[in-house]
Coordinates of C-alpha atoms (C1' of nucleotides) in Angstrom, one line a residue:
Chain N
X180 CA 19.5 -14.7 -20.9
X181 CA 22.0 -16.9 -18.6
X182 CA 19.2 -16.4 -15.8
X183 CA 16.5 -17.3 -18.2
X184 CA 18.5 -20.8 -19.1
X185 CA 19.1 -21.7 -15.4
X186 CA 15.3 -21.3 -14.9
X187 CA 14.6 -23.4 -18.0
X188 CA 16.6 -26.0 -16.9
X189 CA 15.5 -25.8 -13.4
X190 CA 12.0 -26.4 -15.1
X191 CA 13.8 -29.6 -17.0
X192 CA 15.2 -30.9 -14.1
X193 CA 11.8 -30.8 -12.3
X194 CA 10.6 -32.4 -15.2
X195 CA 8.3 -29.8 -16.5
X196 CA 8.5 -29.6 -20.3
X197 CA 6.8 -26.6 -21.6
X198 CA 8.8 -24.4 -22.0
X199 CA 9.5 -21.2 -24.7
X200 CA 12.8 -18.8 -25.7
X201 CA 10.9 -15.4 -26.0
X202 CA 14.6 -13.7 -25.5
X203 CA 17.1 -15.1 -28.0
X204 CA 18.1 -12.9 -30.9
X205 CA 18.0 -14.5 -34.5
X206 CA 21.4 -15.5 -34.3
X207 CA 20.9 -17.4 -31.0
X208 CA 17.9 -18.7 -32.2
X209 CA 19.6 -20.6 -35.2
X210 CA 22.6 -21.7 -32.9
X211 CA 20.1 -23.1 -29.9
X212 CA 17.5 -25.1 -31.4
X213 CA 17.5 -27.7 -29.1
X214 CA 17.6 -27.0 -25.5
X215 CA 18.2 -30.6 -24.0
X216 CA 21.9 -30.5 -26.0
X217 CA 22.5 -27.6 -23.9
X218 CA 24.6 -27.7 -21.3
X219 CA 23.5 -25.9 -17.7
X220 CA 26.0 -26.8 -15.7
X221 CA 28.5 -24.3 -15.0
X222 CA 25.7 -21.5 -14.9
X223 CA 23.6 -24.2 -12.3
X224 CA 27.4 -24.0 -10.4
X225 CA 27.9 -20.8 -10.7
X226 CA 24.4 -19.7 -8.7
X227 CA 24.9 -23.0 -6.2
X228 CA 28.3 -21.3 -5.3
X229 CA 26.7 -17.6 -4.9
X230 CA 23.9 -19.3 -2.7
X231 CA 26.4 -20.8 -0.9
X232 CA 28.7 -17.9 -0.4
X233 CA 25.7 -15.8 1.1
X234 CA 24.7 -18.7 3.3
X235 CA 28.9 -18.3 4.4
X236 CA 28.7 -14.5 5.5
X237 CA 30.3 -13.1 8.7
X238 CA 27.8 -12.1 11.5
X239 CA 29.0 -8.8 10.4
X240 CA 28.1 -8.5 7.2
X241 CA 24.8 -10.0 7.8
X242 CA 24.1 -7.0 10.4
X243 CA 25.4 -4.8 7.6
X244 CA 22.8 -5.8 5.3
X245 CA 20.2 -6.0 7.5
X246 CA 21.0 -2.6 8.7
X247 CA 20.3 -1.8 4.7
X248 CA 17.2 -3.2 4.2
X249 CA 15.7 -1.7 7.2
X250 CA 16.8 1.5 5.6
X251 CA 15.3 0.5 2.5
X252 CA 11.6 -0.1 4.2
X253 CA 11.9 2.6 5.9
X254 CA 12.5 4.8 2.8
X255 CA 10.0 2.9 0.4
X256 CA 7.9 0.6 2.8
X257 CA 5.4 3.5 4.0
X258 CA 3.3 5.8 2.6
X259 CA 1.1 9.0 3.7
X260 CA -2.5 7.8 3.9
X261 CA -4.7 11.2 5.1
X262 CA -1.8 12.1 7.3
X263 CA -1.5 8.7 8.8
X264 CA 2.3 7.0 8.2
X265 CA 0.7 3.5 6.5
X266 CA 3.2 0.1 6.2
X267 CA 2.7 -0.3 2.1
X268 CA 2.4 -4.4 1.8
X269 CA 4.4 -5.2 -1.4
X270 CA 6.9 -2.5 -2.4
X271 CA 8.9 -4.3 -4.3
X272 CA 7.9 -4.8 -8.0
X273 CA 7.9 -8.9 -8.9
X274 CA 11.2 -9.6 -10.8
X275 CA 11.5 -10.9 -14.3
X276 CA 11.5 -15.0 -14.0
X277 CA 10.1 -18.0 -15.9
X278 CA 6.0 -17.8 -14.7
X279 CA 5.1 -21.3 -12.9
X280 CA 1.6 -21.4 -11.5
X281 CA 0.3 -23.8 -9.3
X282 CA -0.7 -27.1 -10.6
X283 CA -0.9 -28.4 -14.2
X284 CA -1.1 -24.7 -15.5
X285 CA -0.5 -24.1 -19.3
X286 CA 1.6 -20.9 -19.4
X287 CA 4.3 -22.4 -16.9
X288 CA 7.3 -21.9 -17.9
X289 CA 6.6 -18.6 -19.9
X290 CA 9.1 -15.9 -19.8
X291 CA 7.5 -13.0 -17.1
X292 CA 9.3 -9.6 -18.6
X293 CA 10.8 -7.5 -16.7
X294 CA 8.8 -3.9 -15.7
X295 CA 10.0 -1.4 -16.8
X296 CA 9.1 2.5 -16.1
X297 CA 6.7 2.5 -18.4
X298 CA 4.5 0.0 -17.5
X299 CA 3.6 1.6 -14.3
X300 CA 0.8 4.0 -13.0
X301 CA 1.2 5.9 -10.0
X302 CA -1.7 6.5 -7.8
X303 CA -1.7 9.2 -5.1
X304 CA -2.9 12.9 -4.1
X305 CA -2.5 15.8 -6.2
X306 CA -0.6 17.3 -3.8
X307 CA 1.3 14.7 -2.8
X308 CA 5.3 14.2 -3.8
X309 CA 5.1 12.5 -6.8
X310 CA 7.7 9.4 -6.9
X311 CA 10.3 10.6 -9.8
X312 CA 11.0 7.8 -12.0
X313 CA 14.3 6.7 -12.5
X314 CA 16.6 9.2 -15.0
X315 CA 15.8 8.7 -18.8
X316 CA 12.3 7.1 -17.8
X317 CA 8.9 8.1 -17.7
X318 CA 5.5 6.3 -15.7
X319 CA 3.2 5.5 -17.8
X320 CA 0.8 7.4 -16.4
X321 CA 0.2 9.3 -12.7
X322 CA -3.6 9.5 -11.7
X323 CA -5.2 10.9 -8.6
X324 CA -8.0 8.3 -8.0
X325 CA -9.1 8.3 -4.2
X326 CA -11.4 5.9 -5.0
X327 CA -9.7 3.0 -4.8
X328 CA -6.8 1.5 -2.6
X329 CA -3.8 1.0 -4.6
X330 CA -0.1 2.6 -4.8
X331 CA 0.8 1.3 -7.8
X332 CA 0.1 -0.4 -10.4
X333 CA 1.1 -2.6 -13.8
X334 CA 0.2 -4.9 -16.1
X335 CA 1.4 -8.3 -15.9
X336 CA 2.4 -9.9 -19.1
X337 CA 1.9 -13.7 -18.7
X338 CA -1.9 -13.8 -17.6
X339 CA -2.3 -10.2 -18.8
X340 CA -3.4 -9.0 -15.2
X341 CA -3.6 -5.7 -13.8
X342 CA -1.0 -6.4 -10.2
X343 CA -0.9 -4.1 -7.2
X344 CA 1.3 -2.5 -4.7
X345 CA -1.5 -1.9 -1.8
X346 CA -1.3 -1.6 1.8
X347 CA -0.4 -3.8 4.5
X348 CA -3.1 -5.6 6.7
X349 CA -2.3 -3.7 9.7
X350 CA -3.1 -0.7 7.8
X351 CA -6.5 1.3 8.6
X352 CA -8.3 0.7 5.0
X353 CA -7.4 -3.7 5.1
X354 CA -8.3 -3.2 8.9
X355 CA -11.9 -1.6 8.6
X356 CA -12.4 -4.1 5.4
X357 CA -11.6 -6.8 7.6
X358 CA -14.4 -5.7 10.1
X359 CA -16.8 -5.2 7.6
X360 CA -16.0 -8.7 6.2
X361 CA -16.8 -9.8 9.7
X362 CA -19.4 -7.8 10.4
X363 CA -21.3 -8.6 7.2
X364 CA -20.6 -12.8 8.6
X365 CA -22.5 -12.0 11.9
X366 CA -25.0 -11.0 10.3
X367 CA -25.7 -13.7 8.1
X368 CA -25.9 -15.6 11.8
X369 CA -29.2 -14.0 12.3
X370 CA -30.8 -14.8 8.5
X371 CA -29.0 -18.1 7.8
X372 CA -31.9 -19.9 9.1
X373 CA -34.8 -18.6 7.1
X374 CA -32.1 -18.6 4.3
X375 CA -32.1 -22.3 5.3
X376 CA -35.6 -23.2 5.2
X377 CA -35.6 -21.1 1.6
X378 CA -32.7 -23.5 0.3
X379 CA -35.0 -26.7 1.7
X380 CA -37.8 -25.6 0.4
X381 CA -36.2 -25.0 -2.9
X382 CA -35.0 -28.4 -3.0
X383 CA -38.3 -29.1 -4.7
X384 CA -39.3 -26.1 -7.1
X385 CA -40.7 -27.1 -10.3
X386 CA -37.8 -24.7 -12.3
X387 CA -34.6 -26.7 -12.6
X388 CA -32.4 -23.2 -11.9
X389 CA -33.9 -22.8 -8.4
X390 CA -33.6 -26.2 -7.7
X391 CA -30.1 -26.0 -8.7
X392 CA -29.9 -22.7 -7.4
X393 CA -30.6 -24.8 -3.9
X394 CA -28.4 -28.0 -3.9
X395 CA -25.4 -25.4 -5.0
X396 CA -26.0 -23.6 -1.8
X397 CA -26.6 -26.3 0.0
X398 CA -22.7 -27.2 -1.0
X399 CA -21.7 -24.0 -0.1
X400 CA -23.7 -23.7 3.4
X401 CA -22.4 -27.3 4.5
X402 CA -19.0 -27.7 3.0
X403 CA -17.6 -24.7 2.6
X404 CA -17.2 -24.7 -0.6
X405 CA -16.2 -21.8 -3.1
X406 CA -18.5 -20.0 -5.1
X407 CA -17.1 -21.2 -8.2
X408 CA -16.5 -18.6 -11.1
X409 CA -16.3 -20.2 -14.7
X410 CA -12.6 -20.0 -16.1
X411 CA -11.3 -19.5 -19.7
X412 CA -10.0 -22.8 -21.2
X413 CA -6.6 -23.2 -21.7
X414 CA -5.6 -20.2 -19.7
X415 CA -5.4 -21.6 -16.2
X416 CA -4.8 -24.7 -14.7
X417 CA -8.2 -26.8 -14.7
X418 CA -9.9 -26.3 -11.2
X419 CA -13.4 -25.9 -10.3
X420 CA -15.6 -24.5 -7.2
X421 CA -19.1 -25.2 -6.2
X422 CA -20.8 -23.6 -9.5
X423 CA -18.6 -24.6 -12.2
X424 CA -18.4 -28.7 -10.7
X425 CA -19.0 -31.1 -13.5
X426 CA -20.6 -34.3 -13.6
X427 CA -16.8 -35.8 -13.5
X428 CA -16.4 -34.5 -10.3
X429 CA -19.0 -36.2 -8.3
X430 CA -20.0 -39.7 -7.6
X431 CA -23.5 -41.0 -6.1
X432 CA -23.9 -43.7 -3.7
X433 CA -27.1 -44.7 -2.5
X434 CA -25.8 -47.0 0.2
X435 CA -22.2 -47.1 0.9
X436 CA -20.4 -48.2 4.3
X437 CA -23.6 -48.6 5.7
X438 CA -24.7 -45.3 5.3
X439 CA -27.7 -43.7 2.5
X440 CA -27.2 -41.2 0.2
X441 CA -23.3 -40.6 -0.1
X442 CA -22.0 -38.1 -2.9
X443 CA -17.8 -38.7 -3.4
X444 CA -16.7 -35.5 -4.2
X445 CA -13.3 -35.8 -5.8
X446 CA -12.1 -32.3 -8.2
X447 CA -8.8 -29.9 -7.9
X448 CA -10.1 -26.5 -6.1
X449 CA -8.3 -23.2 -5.8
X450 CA -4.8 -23.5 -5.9
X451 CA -5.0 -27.1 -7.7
X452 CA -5.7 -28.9 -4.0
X453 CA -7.5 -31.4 -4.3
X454 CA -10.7 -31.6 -2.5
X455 CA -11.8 -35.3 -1.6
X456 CA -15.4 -36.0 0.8
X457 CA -16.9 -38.7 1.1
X458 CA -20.8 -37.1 2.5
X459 CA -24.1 -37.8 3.9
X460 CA -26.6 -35.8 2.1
X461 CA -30.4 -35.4 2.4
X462 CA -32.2 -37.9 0.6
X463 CA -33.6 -34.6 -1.3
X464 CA -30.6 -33.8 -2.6
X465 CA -29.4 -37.0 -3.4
X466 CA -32.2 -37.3 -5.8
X467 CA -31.8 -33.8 -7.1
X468 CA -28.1 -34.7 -8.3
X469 CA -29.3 -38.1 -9.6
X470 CA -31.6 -35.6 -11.9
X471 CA -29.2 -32.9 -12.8
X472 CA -26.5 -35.9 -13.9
X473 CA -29.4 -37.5 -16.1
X474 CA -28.4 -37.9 -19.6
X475 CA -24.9 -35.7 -19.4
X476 CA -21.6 -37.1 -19.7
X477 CA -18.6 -36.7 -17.4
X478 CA -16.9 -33.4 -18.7
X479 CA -20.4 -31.6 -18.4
X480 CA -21.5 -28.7 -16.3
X481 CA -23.5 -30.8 -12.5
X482 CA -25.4 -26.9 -12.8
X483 CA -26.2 -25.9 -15.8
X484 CA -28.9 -23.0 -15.0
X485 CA -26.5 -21.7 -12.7
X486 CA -23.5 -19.6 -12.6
X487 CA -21.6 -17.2 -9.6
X488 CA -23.1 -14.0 -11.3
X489 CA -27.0 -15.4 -10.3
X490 CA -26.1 -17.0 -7.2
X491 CA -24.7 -13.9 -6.1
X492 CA -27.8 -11.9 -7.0
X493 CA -30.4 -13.8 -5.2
X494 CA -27.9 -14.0 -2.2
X495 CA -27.7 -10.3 -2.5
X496 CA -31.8 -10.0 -2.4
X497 CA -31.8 -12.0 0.8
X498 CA -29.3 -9.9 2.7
X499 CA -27.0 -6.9 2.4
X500 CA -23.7 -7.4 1.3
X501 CA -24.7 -11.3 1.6
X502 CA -22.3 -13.1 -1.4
X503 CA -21.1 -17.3 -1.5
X504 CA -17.6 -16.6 0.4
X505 CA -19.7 -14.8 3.4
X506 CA -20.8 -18.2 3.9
X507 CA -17.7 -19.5 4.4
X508 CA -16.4 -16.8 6.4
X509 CA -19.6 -17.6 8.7
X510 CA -19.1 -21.1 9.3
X511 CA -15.6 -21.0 9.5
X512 CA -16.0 -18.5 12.5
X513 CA -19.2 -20.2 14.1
X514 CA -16.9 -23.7 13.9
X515 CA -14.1 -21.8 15.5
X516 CA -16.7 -20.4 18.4
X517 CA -18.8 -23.6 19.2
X518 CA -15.3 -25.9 18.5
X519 CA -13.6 -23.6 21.7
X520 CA -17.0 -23.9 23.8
X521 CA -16.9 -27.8 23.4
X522 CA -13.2 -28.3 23.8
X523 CA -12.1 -25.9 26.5
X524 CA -11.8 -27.5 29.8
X525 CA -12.4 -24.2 32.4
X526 CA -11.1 -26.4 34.7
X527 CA -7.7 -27.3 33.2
X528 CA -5.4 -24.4 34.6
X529 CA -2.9 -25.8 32.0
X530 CA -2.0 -22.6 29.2
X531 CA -0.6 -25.7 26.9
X532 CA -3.7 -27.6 27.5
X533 CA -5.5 -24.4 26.1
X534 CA -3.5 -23.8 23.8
X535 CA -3.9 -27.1 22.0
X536 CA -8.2 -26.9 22.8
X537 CA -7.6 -23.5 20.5
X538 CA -5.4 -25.3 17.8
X539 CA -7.8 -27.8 17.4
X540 CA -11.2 -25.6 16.9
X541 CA -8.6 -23.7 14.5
X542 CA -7.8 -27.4 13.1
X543 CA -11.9 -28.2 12.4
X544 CA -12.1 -25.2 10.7
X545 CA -9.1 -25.6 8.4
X546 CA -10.4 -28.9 7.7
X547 CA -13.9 -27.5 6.9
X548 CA -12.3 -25.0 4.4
X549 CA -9.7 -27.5 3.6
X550 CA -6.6 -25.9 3.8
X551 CA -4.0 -28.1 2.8
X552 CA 0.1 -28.1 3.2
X553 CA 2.3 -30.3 2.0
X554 CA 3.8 -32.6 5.4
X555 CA 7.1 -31.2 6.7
X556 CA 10.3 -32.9 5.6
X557 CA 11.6 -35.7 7.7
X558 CA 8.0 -35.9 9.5
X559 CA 8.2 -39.3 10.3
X560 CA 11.5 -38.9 12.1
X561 CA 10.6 -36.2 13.5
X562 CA 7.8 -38.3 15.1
X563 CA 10.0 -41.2 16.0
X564 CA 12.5 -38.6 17.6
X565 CA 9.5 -36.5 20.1
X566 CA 8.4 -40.0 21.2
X567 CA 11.3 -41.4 22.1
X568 CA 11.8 -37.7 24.1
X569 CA 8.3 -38.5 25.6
X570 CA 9.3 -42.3 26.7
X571 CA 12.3 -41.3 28.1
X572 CA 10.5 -38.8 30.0
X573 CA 7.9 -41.5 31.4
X574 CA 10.9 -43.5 32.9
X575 CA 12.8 -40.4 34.0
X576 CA 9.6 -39.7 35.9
X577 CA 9.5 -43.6 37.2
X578 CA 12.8 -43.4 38.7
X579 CA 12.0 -40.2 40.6
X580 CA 9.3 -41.7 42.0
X581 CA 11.2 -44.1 43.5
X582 CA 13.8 -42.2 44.5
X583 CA 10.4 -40.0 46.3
X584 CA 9.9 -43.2 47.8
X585 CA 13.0 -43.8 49.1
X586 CA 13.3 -40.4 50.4
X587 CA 10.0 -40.7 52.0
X588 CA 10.9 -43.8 54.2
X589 CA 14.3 -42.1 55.3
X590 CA 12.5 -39.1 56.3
X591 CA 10.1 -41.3 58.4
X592 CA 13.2 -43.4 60.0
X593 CA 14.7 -39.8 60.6
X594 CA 12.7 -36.7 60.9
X595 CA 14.9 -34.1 60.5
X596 CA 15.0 -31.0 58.9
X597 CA 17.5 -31.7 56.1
X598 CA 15.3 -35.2 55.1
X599 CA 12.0 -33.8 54.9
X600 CA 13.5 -31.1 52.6
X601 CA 15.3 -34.0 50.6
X602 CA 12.1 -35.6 50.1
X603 CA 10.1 -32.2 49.5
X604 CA 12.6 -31.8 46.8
X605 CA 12.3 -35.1 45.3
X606 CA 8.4 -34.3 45.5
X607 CA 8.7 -31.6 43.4
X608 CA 10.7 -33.4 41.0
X609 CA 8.4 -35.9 40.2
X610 CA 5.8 -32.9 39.5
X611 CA 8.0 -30.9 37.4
X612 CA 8.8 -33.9 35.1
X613 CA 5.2 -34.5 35.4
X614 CA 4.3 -31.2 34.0
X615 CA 7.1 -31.3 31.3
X616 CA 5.9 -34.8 30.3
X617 CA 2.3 -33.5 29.6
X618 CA 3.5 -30.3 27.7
X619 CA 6.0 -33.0 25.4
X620 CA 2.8 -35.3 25.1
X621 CA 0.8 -32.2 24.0
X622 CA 2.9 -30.6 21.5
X623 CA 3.5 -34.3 20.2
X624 CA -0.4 -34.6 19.8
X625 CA -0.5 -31.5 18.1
X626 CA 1.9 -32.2 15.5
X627 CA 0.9 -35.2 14.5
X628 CA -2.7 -34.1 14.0
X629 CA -1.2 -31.3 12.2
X630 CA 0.3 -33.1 9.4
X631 CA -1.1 -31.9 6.5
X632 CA -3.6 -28.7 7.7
X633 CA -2.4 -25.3 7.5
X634 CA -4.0 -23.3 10.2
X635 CA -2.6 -20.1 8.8
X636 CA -5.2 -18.9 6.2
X637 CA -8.0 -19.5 7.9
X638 CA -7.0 -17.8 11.7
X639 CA -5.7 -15.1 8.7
X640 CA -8.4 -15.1 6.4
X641 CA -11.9 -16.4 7.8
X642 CA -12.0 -16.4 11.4
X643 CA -13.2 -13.2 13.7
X644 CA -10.6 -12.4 15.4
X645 CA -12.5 -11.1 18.5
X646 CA -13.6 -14.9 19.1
X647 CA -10.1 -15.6 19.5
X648 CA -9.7 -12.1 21.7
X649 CA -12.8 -13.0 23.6
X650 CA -11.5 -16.1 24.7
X651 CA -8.0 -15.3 25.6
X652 CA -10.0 -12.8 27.8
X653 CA -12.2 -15.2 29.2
X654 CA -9.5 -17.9 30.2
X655 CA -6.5 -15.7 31.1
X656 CA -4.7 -17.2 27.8
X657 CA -2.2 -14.4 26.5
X658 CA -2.8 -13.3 23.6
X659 CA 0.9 -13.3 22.1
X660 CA 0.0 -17.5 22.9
X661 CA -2.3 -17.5 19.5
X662 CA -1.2 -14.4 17.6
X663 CA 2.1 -13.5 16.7
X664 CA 3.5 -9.7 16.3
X665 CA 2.3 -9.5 12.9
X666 CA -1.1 -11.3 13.4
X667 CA -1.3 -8.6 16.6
X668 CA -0.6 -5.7 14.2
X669 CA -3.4 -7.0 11.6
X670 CA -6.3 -7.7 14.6
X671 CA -5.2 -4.8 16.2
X672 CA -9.0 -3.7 15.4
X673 CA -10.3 -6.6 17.5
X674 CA -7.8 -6.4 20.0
X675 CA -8.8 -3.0 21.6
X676 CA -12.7 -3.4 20.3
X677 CA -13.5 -6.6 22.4
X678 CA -13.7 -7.7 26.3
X679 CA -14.2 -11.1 27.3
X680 CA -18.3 -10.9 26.7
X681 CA -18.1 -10.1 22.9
X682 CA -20.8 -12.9 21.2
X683 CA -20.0 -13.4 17.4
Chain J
dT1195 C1' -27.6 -11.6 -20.5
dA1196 C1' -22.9 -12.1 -21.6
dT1197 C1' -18.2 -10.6 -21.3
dG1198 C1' -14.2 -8.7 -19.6
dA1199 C1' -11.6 -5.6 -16.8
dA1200 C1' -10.6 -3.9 -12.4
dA1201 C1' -9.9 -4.3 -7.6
dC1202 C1' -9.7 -6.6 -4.0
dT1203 C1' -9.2 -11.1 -0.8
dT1204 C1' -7.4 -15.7 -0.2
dA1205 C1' -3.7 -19.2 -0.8
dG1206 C1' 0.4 -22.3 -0.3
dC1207 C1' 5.3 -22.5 -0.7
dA1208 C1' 10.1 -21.4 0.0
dC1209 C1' 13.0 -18.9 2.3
dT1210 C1' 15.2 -16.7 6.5
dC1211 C1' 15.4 -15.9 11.2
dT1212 C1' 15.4 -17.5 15.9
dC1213 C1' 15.3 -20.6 19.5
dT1214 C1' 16.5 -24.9 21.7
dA1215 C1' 18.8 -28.8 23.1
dA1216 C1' 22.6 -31.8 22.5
Chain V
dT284 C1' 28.9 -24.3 19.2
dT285 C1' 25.9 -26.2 16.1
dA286 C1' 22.3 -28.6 13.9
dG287 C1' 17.7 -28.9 13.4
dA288 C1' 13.1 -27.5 14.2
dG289 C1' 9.7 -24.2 14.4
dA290 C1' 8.2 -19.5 13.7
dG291 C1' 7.7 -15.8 10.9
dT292 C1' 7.9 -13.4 6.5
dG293 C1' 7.9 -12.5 1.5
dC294 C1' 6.2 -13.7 -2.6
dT295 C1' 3.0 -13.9 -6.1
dA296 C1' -0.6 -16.9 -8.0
dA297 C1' -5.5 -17.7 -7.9
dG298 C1' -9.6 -16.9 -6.4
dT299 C1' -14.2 -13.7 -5.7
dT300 C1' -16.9 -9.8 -6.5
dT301 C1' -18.2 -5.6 -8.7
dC302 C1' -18.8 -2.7 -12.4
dA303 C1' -18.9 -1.1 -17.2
dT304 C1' -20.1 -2.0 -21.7
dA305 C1' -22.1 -4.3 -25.7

DNA sequence: TATGAAACTTAGCACTCTCTAA
DNA sequence: TTAGAGAGTGCTAAGTTTCATA
């Protein structure tokens, strides 16, 4: 209950103020009734000193424990997958704590219980060695159910969820899923044309539900967006996708900075980021949304014929396996592909200059799918500091110039050996601070466009990673340079599938 | 056709670890 | 040696899609 206080209070102090006591006993109910007359500190102390005590440990006792939690993965972080030794992804259950969810969500600050035995089902072979629960305990239930991919498995009491313990990505199953994913995205690149010219076409059908059917997809095709499942009220924080928009979340602009037919998208999307466009739209379109917004109010459905579950059909009749989030997969590679063809200078030998030519295609698409991050602490400063690095470079590099020079005309009064090195060495100087000049102004460049995009989910989630393989191969860029170990261990699928010729 | 559960992918944040430069 | 930045990782919420059932 001590733990349950500090969270509340941590809530408080955060000024979040929904709150409820689902653990006192009757006679701590009647002797708390008001939580703001409590008093957090000493239990706030106490954790701020144990934090602090951990952050104090000796070198050796932070070996020590490392030493054990290798030990621990080692026993619990890998399973027996048809004889293969498989990394399990999450095997540690989620510990009891105060649920938050992103955004303005109406359960924060409920009490999430702790799991117990009980609550869990067990999913592996027959023959397999059955986990034993802990003495005095049961599982709720063992099964043997091959057809799907999960460990474990319990309910979660807050949202009433079913949660997981599953493999991790570099495991075969995620691996060949993540193939198909991509697989099933190249091949939308050979029907998204007709698909196109269906969507235009549609644009004008006499039944409101295909012509609503059209301008959603349109959405989707162009801007990424999600497909947009309908949510229970007052269960989740209020976001929308593509389907479920309302009137509210668009605005239409026949003319606006000098341009026709602007829609102002402005609504909270997954997560509860908010997604703000100002875009160009065919005149078609335009008038389609001045139709569907006729005579509704703000708060009202922009499609009203349509919903995921019949978008997804008629996708499904165009192509196999086609869905709304293939689309995104598609374009977020295809960006990533025709983004490196345009920025990648052949010619530039530079690996830093590469590097920041493959951040950037990454960049357009994390911009398309608009993945967000907050900016860094102290980013400012951090700017202020890197170009005051990169101006004091630029005057290093002036006075070795002029010490070149210098050298130079001594060498010319004096041609010996030991003054032509001299001035070969001041040569080289100039060129060394040269190079580290351009790799300063680079990573400077890259940071600040950087701000506030996260390239990790998309190079994670939506790009092929045989583009990226491909052109490492093609330009001689290492692949460690845009994949870390783990990333490595994910793609390792695309990594020993593709040579330098591989066309998404 | 609607509804809800199940199973899976996608998402940002906070923390820890590691590297670098002063 | 140390602070600070950046990279990497863990966590778990929040989506999408599929499937079963009424």
């Amino acid at each position: 209950i001590v733990e349950h206080f500090v969270t509340i209070q941590l809530f408080r102090l955060k000024k979040f103020n929904k709150w409820e006591v689902q653990v006192m006993n009757k006679q701590e109910r009647s002797t708390i009734t008001d939580l703001g007359k409590c008093n957090f500190r000493d239990v706030c102390s106490y954790f701020q000193q144990k934090s602090e005590e951990r952050k104090a440990r000796s070198k050796e006792e932070k070996q020590e424990e490392k030493k054990k939690n290798e030990a621990l993965i080692e026993e619990f972080g890998f399973c027996d997958w048809d004889g293969h030794r498989e990394k399990i992804g999450n095997f540690r259950l989620e510990p009891p704590g105060l649920f938050r969810g992103r955004g303005n969500h109406p359960k924060m600050g409920k009490l999430k219980k702790r799991i117990i035995p009980e609550n869990i089902t067990i999913n592996c072979s027959k023959n397999s060695k059955i986990p034993k629960p802990p003495a005095g305990h049961k599982w709720k239930e063992v099964r043997h159910d091959n057809a799907v991919t999960w460990l474990v498995s319990w309910t979660e009491n807050v949202q009433n969820q079913n949660k997981y313990i599953m493999l991790n990505p570099s495991s075969r199953v995620k691996g060949e899923k993540d193939w198909q994913k991509y697989e099933v995205a190249r091949n939308l690149k050979s029907k998204v044309d007709r698909i196109r010219e269906d969507y235009m076409r549609d644009l004008k059908s006499d039944e409101m539900m295909v012509r609503q059917r059209a301008v959603a997809l349109y959405f989707i095709d162009k801007l990424a967006l999600r497909a947009g499942n309908e949510k229970e009220d007052g269960e989740s924080a209020d976001t929308v996708g593509c389907c479920s928009l309302r009137c509210e979340h668009i605005k239409l602009h026949k003319h606006l900075d000098g341009k026709d037919f602007i829609v102002e998208f402005d609504f909270l999307g997954k997560d509860s980021i908010r997604y703000y466009n100002k875009v160009p739209v065919l005149k078609q379109v335009f008038k389609n949304l001045v139709l569907f917004t006729e005579n509704k109010e703000g708060p009202d459905d922009l499609f009203d014929r349509l919903n995921t579950s019949t978008l997804n059909k008629y996708l499904n009749s165009l192509m196999d396996g086609l869905t709304a989030k293939v689309f995104r997969t598609y374009n977020a590679s295809i960006t990533l592909l025709n983004q490196l063809l345009e920025l990648t200078d052949p010619d530039d030998e530079n690996v830093a200059s590469k590097i920041l030519s493959y951040n950037r295609a990454n960049r357009a698409v994390a911009v398309l799918c608009n993945h967000q991050r907050a900016a860094p602490k102290n980013f400012s400063e951090q700017m202020g500091r890197m170009n005051e690095k990169i101006e004091k470079k630029q005057r290093d590099i002036q006075d070795a110039k002029q010490e070149t020079k210098s050298a130079k005309s001594d060498y010319k009064h004096n041609k010996s050996e030991a003054k032509r090195k001299a001035y070969e060495g001041k040569k080289k100087k100039v060129e060394r601070l040269q190079e580290q000049l351009i790799k300063l102004e680079v990573q400077a460049t890259d940071k600040e466009e950087n701000k506030e995009i996260a390239l990790g989910t998309s190079k994670l989630n939506y790009l092929d990673p045989r583009i990226t393989v491909a052109w490492c191969k093609k330009y001689s860029v290492p692949i460690e340079k845009c994949y870390n170990k783990t990333q490595r261990d994910k793609f390792a699928w695309a990594i020993a599938m593709v040579d330098d010729t591989y066309v998404f």
